[in-house]
GROMACS .gro file of C-alpha atoms in nm:
model
  353
    1UNK     CA    1  -1.251  -1.043  -4.557
    2UNK     CA    2  -1.268  -1.036  -4.181
    3UNK     CA    3  -1.087  -0.701  -4.169
    4UNK     CA    4  -1.338  -0.566  -4.418
    5UNK     CA    5  -1.625  -0.666  -4.192
    6UNK     CA    6  -1.452  -0.498  -3.897
    7UNK     CA    7  -1.397  -0.172  -4.087
    8UNK     CA    8  -1.748  -0.184  -4.230
    9UNK     CA    9  -1.895  -0.226  -3.882
   10UNK     CA   10  -1.685   0.060  -3.751
   11UNK     CA   11  -1.782   0.288  -4.040
   12UNK     CA   12  -2.151   0.222  -3.980
   13UNK     CA   13  -2.118   0.293  -3.608
   14UNK     CA   14  -1.916   0.611  -3.654
   15UNK     CA   15  -2.141   0.732  -3.938
   16UNK     CA   16  -2.449   0.694  -3.720
   17UNK     CA   17  -2.290   0.905  -3.446
   18UNK     CA   18  -2.147   1.157  -3.689
   19UNK     CA   19  -2.487   1.222  -3.846
   20UNK     CA   20  -2.646   1.285  -3.505
   21UNK     CA   21  -2.661   1.661  -3.444
   22UNK     CA   22  -2.426   1.767  -3.170
   23UNK     CA   23  -2.699   1.988  -3.026
   24UNK     CA   24  -2.897   1.674  -2.949
   25UNK     CA   25  -2.626   1.521  -2.732
   26UNK     CA   26  -2.723   1.715  -2.416
   27UNK     CA   27  -3.081   1.600  -2.470
   28UNK     CA   28  -2.964   1.240  -2.454
   29UNK     CA   29  -2.796   1.303  -2.123
   30UNK     CA   30  -3.088   1.505  -1.991
   31UNK     CA   31  -3.333   1.231  -2.077
   32UNK     CA   32  -3.154   0.994  -1.841
   33UNK     CA   33  -3.132   1.237  -1.550
   34UNK     CA   34  -3.403   1.253  -1.286
   35UNK     CA   35  -3.452   1.586  -1.109
   36UNK     CA   36  -3.594   1.427  -0.792
   37UNK     CA   37  -3.310   1.180  -0.738
   38UNK     CA   38  -3.297   1.224  -0.360
   39UNK     CA   39  -3.208   0.860  -0.291
   40UNK     CA   40  -2.836   0.941  -0.279
   41UNK     CA   41  -2.656   0.983   0.052
   42UNK     CA   42  -2.491   1.309  -0.053
   43UNK     CA   43  -2.824   1.471  -0.143
   44UNK     CA   44  -2.980   1.367   0.190
   45UNK     CA   45  -2.685   1.500   0.391
   46UNK     CA   46  -2.686   1.837   0.215
   47UNK     CA   47  -3.062   1.878   0.252
   48UNK     CA   48  -3.057   1.792   0.622
   49UNK     CA   49  -2.762   2.024   0.691
   50UNK     CA   50  -2.933   2.305   0.500
   51UNK     CA   51  -3.257   2.272   0.696
   52UNK     CA   52  -3.065   2.239   1.022
   53UNK     CA   53  -2.878   2.561   0.943
   54UNK     CA   54  -3.214   2.734   0.890
   55UNK     CA   55  -3.337   2.603   1.226
   56UNK     CA   56  -3.023   2.735   1.394
   57UNK     CA   57  -3.068   3.083   1.245
   58UNK     CA   58  -3.442   3.096   1.322
   59UNK     CA   59  -3.364   2.994   1.680
   60UNK     CA   60  -3.162   3.314   1.722
   61UNK     CA   61  -3.479   3.523   1.702
   62UNK     CA   62  -3.604   3.587   2.052
   63UNK     CA   63  -3.317   3.396   2.215
   64UNK     CA   64  -3.143   3.592   2.489
   65UNK     CA   65  -2.913   3.319   2.624
   66UNK     CA   66  -2.732   3.017   2.488
   67UNK     CA   67  -2.974   2.788   2.667
   68UNK     CA   68  -3.279   2.959   2.520
   69UNK     CA   69  -3.123   2.943   2.173
   70UNK     CA   70  -3.055   2.570   2.210
   71UNK     CA   71  -3.412   2.520   2.333
   72UNK     CA   72  -3.557   2.709   2.036
   73UNK     CA   73  -3.334   2.524   1.790
   74UNK     CA   74  -3.431   2.187   1.939
   75UNK     CA   75  -3.799   2.282   1.904
   76UNK     CA   76  -3.761   2.381   1.538
   77UNK     CA   77  -3.545   2.075   1.467
   78UNK     CA   78  -3.815   1.852   1.615
   79UNK     CA   79  -4.051   1.970   1.345
   80UNK     CA   80  -3.812   2.045   1.057
   81UNK     CA   81  -3.602   1.727   1.061
   82UNK     CA   82  -3.891   1.475   1.035
   83UNK     CA   83  -4.055   1.695   0.772
   84UNK     CA   84  -3.734   1.710   0.567
   85UNK     CA   85  -3.677   1.335   0.583
   86UNK     CA   86  -4.041   1.275   0.488
   87UNK     CA   87  -4.005   1.506   0.187
   88UNK     CA   88  -3.682   1.336   0.075
   89UNK     CA   89  -3.840   0.993   0.112
   90UNK     CA   90  -4.156   1.093  -0.075
   91UNK     CA   91  -3.976   1.244  -0.374
   92UNK     CA   92  -3.734   0.950  -0.381
   93UNK     CA   93  -4.022   0.703  -0.407
   94UNK     CA   94  -4.203   0.920  -0.663
   95UNK     CA   95  -3.897   1.025  -0.865
   96UNK     CA   96  -3.991   0.829  -1.178
   97UNK     CA   97  -4.357   0.940  -1.195
   98UNK     CA   98  -4.250   1.298  -1.124
   99UNK     CA   99  -3.981   1.273  -1.391
  100UNK     CA  100  -4.246   1.221  -1.661
  101UNK     CA  101  -4.421   1.548  -1.573
  102UNK     CA  102  -4.348   1.880  -1.745
  103UNK     CA  103  -4.096   2.092  -1.561
  104UNK     CA  104  -4.353   2.340  -1.419
  105UNK     CA  105  -4.554   2.046  -1.284
  106UNK     CA  106  -4.239   1.902  -1.128
  107UNK     CA  107  -4.175   2.229  -0.949
  108UNK     CA  108  -4.536   2.251  -0.832
  109UNK     CA  109  -4.533   1.891  -0.709
  110UNK     CA  110  -4.209   1.939  -0.516
  111UNK     CA  111  -4.334   2.258  -0.351
  112UNK     CA  112  -4.672   2.101  -0.265
  113UNK     CA  113  -4.500   1.801  -0.108
  114UNK     CA  114  -4.286   2.043   0.093
  115UNK     CA  115  -4.593   2.215   0.230
  116UNK     CA  116  -4.753   1.881   0.323
  117UNK     CA  117  -4.433   1.762   0.491
  118UNK     CA  118  -4.416   2.083   0.693
  119UNK     CA  119  -4.775   2.035   0.806
  120UNK     CA  120  -4.674   1.688   0.923
  121UNK     CA  121  -4.388   1.840   1.126
  122UNK     CA  122  -4.621   2.097   1.275
  123UNK     CA  123  -4.864   1.818   1.362
  124UNK     CA  124  -4.592   1.643   1.558
  125UNK     CA  125  -4.536   1.953   1.771
  126UNK     CA  126  -4.909   1.988   1.831
  127UNK     CA  127  -4.937   1.622   1.924
  128UNK     CA  128  -4.657   1.664   2.179
  129UNK     CA  129  -4.815   1.980   2.316
  130UNK     CA  130  -4.523   2.201   2.213
  131UNK     CA  131  -4.715   2.435   1.979
  132UNK     CA  132  -5.018   2.624   2.104
  133UNK     CA  133  -5.168   2.776   1.900
  134UNK     CA  134  -5.062   2.563   1.604
  135UNK     CA  135  -4.893   2.767   1.325
  136UNK     CA  136  -5.043   2.564   1.039
  137UNK     CA  137  -5.032   2.837   0.774
  138UNK     CA  138  -4.682   2.951   0.865
  139UNK     CA  139  -4.555   2.593   0.866
  140UNK     CA  140  -4.703   2.523   0.522
  141UNK     CA  141  -4.553   2.843   0.382
  142UNK     CA  142  -4.212   2.768   0.535
  143UNK     CA  143  -4.221   2.411   0.401
  144UNK     CA  144  -4.312   2.534   0.054
  145UNK     CA  145  -4.029   2.789   0.062
  146UNK     CA  146  -3.767   2.539   0.177
  147UNK     CA  147  -3.892   2.285  -0.079
  148UNK     CA  148  -3.857   2.550  -0.351
  149UNK     CA  149  -3.492   2.599  -0.260
  150UNK     CA  150  -3.430   2.223  -0.250
  151UNK     CA  151  -3.600   2.169  -0.587
  152UNK     CA  152  -3.395   2.454  -0.735
  153UNK     CA  153  -3.079   2.287  -0.606
  154UNK     CA  154  -3.184   1.953  -0.755
  155UNK     CA  155  -3.265   2.115  -1.091
  156UNK     CA  156  -2.930   2.294  -1.089
  157UNK     CA  157  -2.756   1.967  -1.007
  158UNK     CA  158  -2.932   1.791  -1.295
  159UNK     CA  159  -2.847   2.067  -1.543
  160UNK     CA  160  -2.488   2.067  -1.422
  161UNK     CA  161  -2.458   1.703  -1.522
  162UNK     CA  162  -2.536   1.778  -1.887
  163UNK     CA  163  -2.253   2.015  -1.982
  164UNK     CA  164  -2.011   1.834  -1.750
  165UNK     CA  165  -2.102   1.496  -1.895
  166UNK     CA  166  -2.083   1.621  -2.254
  167UNK     CA  167  -1.752   1.800  -2.195
  168UNK     CA  168  -1.609   1.493  -2.023
  169UNK     CA  169  -1.722   1.271  -2.309
  170UNK     CA  170  -1.563   1.499  -2.570
  171UNK     CA  171  -1.244   1.525  -2.363
  172UNK     CA  172  -1.228   1.149  -2.333
  173UNK     CA  173  -1.288   1.114  -2.707
  174UNK     CA  174  -1.002   1.351  -2.779
  175UNK     CA  175  -0.773   1.163  -2.539
  176UNK     CA  176  -0.873   0.821  -2.670
  177UNK     CA  177  -0.812   0.890  -3.038
  178UNK     CA  178  -0.509   1.110  -3.029
  179UNK     CA  179  -0.337   1.127  -3.369
  180UNK     CA  180  -0.003   0.984  -3.256
  181UNK     CA  181  -0.173   0.685  -3.093
  182UNK     CA  182  -0.377   0.617  -3.407
  183UNK     CA  183  -0.075   0.654  -3.638
  184UNK     CA  184   0.141   0.431  -3.420
  185UNK     CA  185  -0.129   0.164  -3.415
  186UNK     CA  186  -0.180   0.173  -3.791
  187UNK     CA  187   0.195   0.164  -3.853
  188UNK     CA  188   0.220  -0.140  -3.629
  189UNK     CA  189  -0.063  -0.306  -3.824
  190UNK     CA  190   0.108  -0.231  -4.157
  191UNK     CA  191   0.433  -0.382  -4.030
  192UNK     CA  192   0.250  -0.699  -3.924
  193UNK     CA  193   0.028  -0.748  -4.229
  194UNK     CA  194   0.280  -0.946  -4.435
  195UNK     CA  195   0.482  -1.120  -4.166
  196UNK     CA  196   0.214  -1.189  -3.903
  197UNK     CA  197  -0.131  -1.127  -4.054
  198UNK     CA  198  -0.310  -1.291  -3.759
  199UNK     CA  199  -0.161  -1.039  -3.517
  200UNK     CA  200  -0.248  -0.755  -3.755
  201UNK     CA  201  -0.606  -0.876  -3.768
  202UNK     CA  202  -0.628  -0.893  -3.388
  203UNK     CA  203  -0.482  -0.545  -3.362
  204UNK     CA  204  -0.744  -0.404  -3.600
  205UNK     CA  205  -1.017  -0.577  -3.402
  206UNK     CA  206  -0.891  -0.417  -3.079
  207UNK     CA  207  -0.868  -0.077  -3.248
  208UNK     CA  208  -1.222  -0.117  -3.382
  209UNK     CA  209  -1.352  -0.187  -3.030
  210UNK     CA  210  -1.180   0.123  -2.895
  211UNK     CA  211  -1.331   0.342  -3.165
  212UNK     CA  212  -1.674   0.185  -3.127
  213UNK     CA  213  -1.689   0.256  -2.753
  214UNK     CA  214  -1.538   0.605  -2.780
  215UNK     CA  215  -1.776   0.718  -3.056
  216UNK     CA  216  -2.096   0.532  -2.979
  217UNK     CA  217  -2.119   0.503  -2.600
  218UNK     CA  218  -2.382   0.749  -2.471
  219UNK     CA  219  -2.475   0.566  -2.151
  220UNK     CA  220  -2.441   0.737  -1.817
  221UNK     CA  221  -2.303   0.425  -1.650
  222UNK     CA  222  -2.171   0.087  -1.766
  223UNK     CA  223  -2.075  -0.228  -1.575
  224UNK     CA  224  -1.716  -0.266  -1.461
  225UNK     CA  225  -1.685  -0.578  -1.674
  226UNK     CA  226  -1.723  -0.370  -1.991
  227UNK     CA  227  -1.459  -0.121  -1.879
  228UNK     CA  228  -1.215  -0.404  -1.809
  229UNK     CA  229  -1.272  -0.549  -2.156
  230UNK     CA  230  -1.204  -0.210  -2.314
  231UNK     CA  231  -0.883  -0.172  -2.112
  232UNK     CA  232  -0.781  -0.519  -2.228
  233UNK     CA  233  -0.825  -0.416  -2.593
  234UNK     CA  234  -0.612  -0.107  -2.536
  235UNK     CA  235  -0.334  -0.299  -2.361
  236UNK     CA  236  -0.337  -0.562  -2.637
  237UNK     CA  237  -0.260  -0.286  -2.889
  238UNK     CA  238   0.014  -0.138  -2.675
  239UNK     CA  239   0.160  -0.484  -2.611
  240UNK     CA  240   0.233  -0.515  -2.983
  241UNK     CA  241   0.402  -0.175  -2.982
  242UNK     CA  242   0.618  -0.215  -2.670
  243UNK     CA  243   0.662  -0.592  -2.661
  244UNK     CA  244   0.839  -0.710  -2.346
  245UNK     CA  245   0.872  -0.354  -2.217
  246UNK     CA  246   0.504  -0.362  -2.122
  247UNK     CA  247   0.430  -0.609  -1.845
  248UNK     CA  248   0.064  -0.644  -1.745
  249UNK     CA  249  -0.075  -0.811  -1.434
  250UNK     CA  250  -0.448  -0.864  -1.375
  251UNK     CA  251  -0.620  -0.941  -1.044
  252UNK     CA  252  -0.994  -0.942  -1.108
  253UNK     CA  253  -1.270  -1.015  -0.857
  254UNK     CA  254  -1.566  -1.147  -1.056
  255UNK     CA  255  -1.809  -1.050  -0.778
  256UNK     CA  256  -1.726  -0.686  -0.850
  257UNK     CA  257  -1.793  -0.699  -1.224
  258UNK     CA  258  -2.151  -0.566  -1.203
  259UNK     CA  259  -2.056  -0.241  -1.029
  260UNK     CA  260  -2.157   0.063  -1.235
  261UNK     CA  261  -1.919   0.344  -1.329
  262UNK     CA  262  -1.902   0.615  -1.598
  263UNK     CA  263  -1.807   0.488  -1.945
  264UNK     CA  264  -1.449   0.530  -2.063
  265UNK     CA  265  -1.327   0.604  -1.710
  266UNK     CA  266  -1.088   0.312  -1.660
  267UNK     CA  267  -0.914   0.317  -1.998
  268UNK     CA  268  -0.761   0.667  -1.957
  269UNK     CA  269  -0.610   0.552  -1.626
  270UNK     CA  270  -0.452   0.255  -1.804
  271UNK     CA  271  -0.332   0.483  -2.083
  272UNK     CA  272  -0.177   0.714  -1.824
  273UNK     CA  273   0.007   0.417  -1.676
  274UNK     CA  274   0.149   0.327  -2.016
  275UNK     CA  275   0.232   0.686  -2.110
  276UNK     CA  276   0.413   0.775  -1.787
  277UNK     CA  277   0.544   0.433  -1.695
  278UNK     CA  278   0.636   0.243  -2.012
  279UNK     CA  279   0.709   0.509  -2.275
  280UNK     CA  280   0.983   0.703  -2.087
  281UNK     CA  281   1.159   0.391  -1.958
  282UNK     CA  282   1.397   0.189  -2.180
  283UNK     CA  283   1.334  -0.111  -1.956
  284UNK     CA  284   0.957  -0.072  -1.959
  285UNK     CA  285   0.724  -0.093  -1.664
  286UNK     CA  286   0.476  -0.314  -1.484
  287UNK     CA  287   0.108  -0.216  -1.508
  288UNK     CA  288  -0.126  -0.378  -1.257
  289UNK     CA  289  -0.505  -0.365  -1.266
  290UNK     CA  290  -0.702  -0.507  -0.976
  291UNK     CA  291  -1.064  -0.510  -0.863
  292UNK     CA  292  -1.198  -0.626  -0.529
  293UNK     CA  293  -1.540  -0.620  -0.368
  294UNK     CA  294  -1.549  -0.527  -0.001
  295UNK     CA  295  -1.906  -0.546   0.123
  296UNK     CA  296  -2.105  -0.281  -0.063
  297UNK     CA  297  -1.796  -0.114  -0.208
  298UNK     CA  298  -1.581  -0.211  -0.506
  299UNK     CA  299  -1.215  -0.104  -0.500
  300UNK     CA  300  -1.039  -0.057  -0.835
  301UNK     CA  301  -0.663  -0.002  -0.849
  302UNK     CA  302  -0.442   0.086  -1.145
  303UNK     CA  303  -0.070   0.096  -1.061
  304UNK     CA  304   0.246   0.133  -1.264
  305UNK     CA  305   0.614   0.158  -1.193
  306UNK     CA  306   0.779   0.482  -1.306
  307UNK     CA  307   1.138   0.545  -1.416
  308UNK     CA  308   1.375   0.695  -1.159
  309UNK     CA  309   1.089   0.704  -0.909
  310UNK     CA  310   0.905   0.985  -1.087
  311UNK     CA  311   0.874   0.962  -1.463
  312UNK     CA  312   0.758   1.251  -1.681
  313UNK     CA  313   0.517   1.478  -1.497
  314UNK     CA  314   0.184   1.527  -1.672
  315UNK     CA  315  -0.083   1.794  -1.645
  316UNK     CA  316  -0.325   1.574  -1.451
  317UNK     CA  317  -0.611   1.636  -1.697
  318UNK     CA  318  -0.705   1.269  -1.725
  319UNK     CA  319  -0.704   1.222  -1.348
  320UNK     CA  320  -0.915   1.534  -1.291
  321UNK     CA  321  -1.155   1.418  -1.562
  322UNK     CA  322  -1.199   1.080  -1.395
  323UNK     CA  323  -1.242   1.238  -1.051
  324UNK     CA  324  -1.514   1.476  -1.174
  325UNK     CA  325  -1.706   1.210  -1.364
  326UNK     CA  326  -1.695   0.974  -1.067
  327UNK     CA  327  -1.831   1.250  -0.842
  328UNK     CA  328  -2.111   1.328  -1.086
  329UNK     CA  329  -2.229   0.968  -1.093
  330UNK     CA  330  -2.178   0.857  -0.731
  331UNK     CA  331  -2.143   1.187  -0.541
  332UNK     CA  332  -1.992   1.135  -0.194
  333UNK     CA  333  -2.021   0.756  -0.226
  334UNK     CA  334  -1.753   0.750  -0.494
  335UNK     CA  335  -1.391   0.806  -0.394
  336UNK     CA  336  -1.080   0.883  -0.599
  337UNK     CA  337  -0.722   0.878  -0.473
  338UNK     CA  338  -0.383   0.889  -0.644
  339UNK     CA  339  -0.033   0.873  -0.498
  340UNK     CA  340   0.329   0.810  -0.592
  341UNK     CA  341   0.510   0.595  -0.333
  342UNK     CA  342   0.853   0.434  -0.372
  343UNK     CA  343   0.856   0.453  -0.750
  344UNK     CA  344   0.503   0.316  -0.793
  345UNK     CA  345   0.213   0.536  -0.899
  346UNK     CA  346  -0.132   0.416  -0.794
  347UNK     CA  347  -0.484   0.533  -0.872
  348UNK     CA  348  -0.756   0.397  -0.644
  349UNK     CA  349  -1.130   0.418  -0.712
  350UNK     CA  350  -1.406   0.323  -0.470
  351UNK     CA  351  -1.759   0.287  -0.607
  352UNK     CA  352  -2.079   0.163  -0.440
  353UNK     CA  353  -2.245  -0.156  -0.559
   0.00000   0.00000   0.00000
C-alpha cells in the first residue's frame, strides 16, 4: 500500500510536468529574472571598468602628453565614476518596481536614470569649479548613451540565463535518470522485495524523491539543506547496490544549510564520485561530503578516492555543467575548483551566504 502511494504521488508529479508545454519553460525562468539586478559584485565591477575605459579613451582627445592625458582622465573619472555608482545604486533599489514594467518602459527608465546620473556628475564638476561652462546637455546625452549600453548588457545577461538554465536543467535531467541507473535500481528493488521488503520500500522512496526533484524542480535556487537531502537519497540507493564497497562520510555544518545554490547541482558531483571512484574499483571507494561556513562564504567539498590514483577518465560534462550554473547564479562570487591529488579527487564549491 505504501509503495502504491509513492508511485501514485510520483505519477501525479511527473504527469503535471509532462503536460506543461516545453515552450513555456523559458517563460518560467524569465519570470524569475530581473533585468536591473545590479546588486551583484560582478555587475558593478564590469560597469565601473567599462565606464573607466570610456573615460580613458575620451581623455586621449586633446591630450598631447602623458600628464595631460592623466589630467583629462582624472577629470572625466571625477564625474563619470560617481554618476555610474549612483545609477547602479538607483536601479538596484528600484529593480523590483522596474521589473514589473513592460520592456520598452524598462529601457526608457534605465536610460532616463542614466541621464539624471550624468547630470549629477556634471554638477559635481561645476560645484568644484572644474567645468566652465557646464556641459549639461552633453553630459545628459553621454549618460543616456552609456546607460543604454549598460541596459543592453543587462538584458543580454538576463536572456542568456534562460537558454542556459533550460539547457542545464535538461542536461541534468538526462544525467539523473540515465537508463542504466534506473534499471539497476529497479533490479535491486526486485531482488529485495521478497527477502527484505523494508529495504525495497526505502529504495523506492529514495528513487521517488530523485524523480520528483529532477522532474518538478523549476526554482532558480534552493537551500543547501535540500541538496544534501537529495544527495543522501541517491547515496542510499547506491549503498544497496555496492554494499560495503561504497563508504560514505558526512561532515555537515548546520550554519551553512541556508546558503542558496542552483537545484540539482550537488547530486551530479556525488554521482561522479560514485561513477569514477566506486564502480571501477573492486575494493570500492570512500566518498566524503562536507560543508563549512566561513564568514559570508560557504565551502562545499565532494571528494572520492580513485583506483590506481586516476580511475576512468570522463568527459567532464557534469563538472562543466555545475561550473556554468554556479556562475549564472552567483557570478564572480561563486567559485568552482576540481583537482586530483595523491589518488583523491576533490570538487570544491564556494558560494556567498
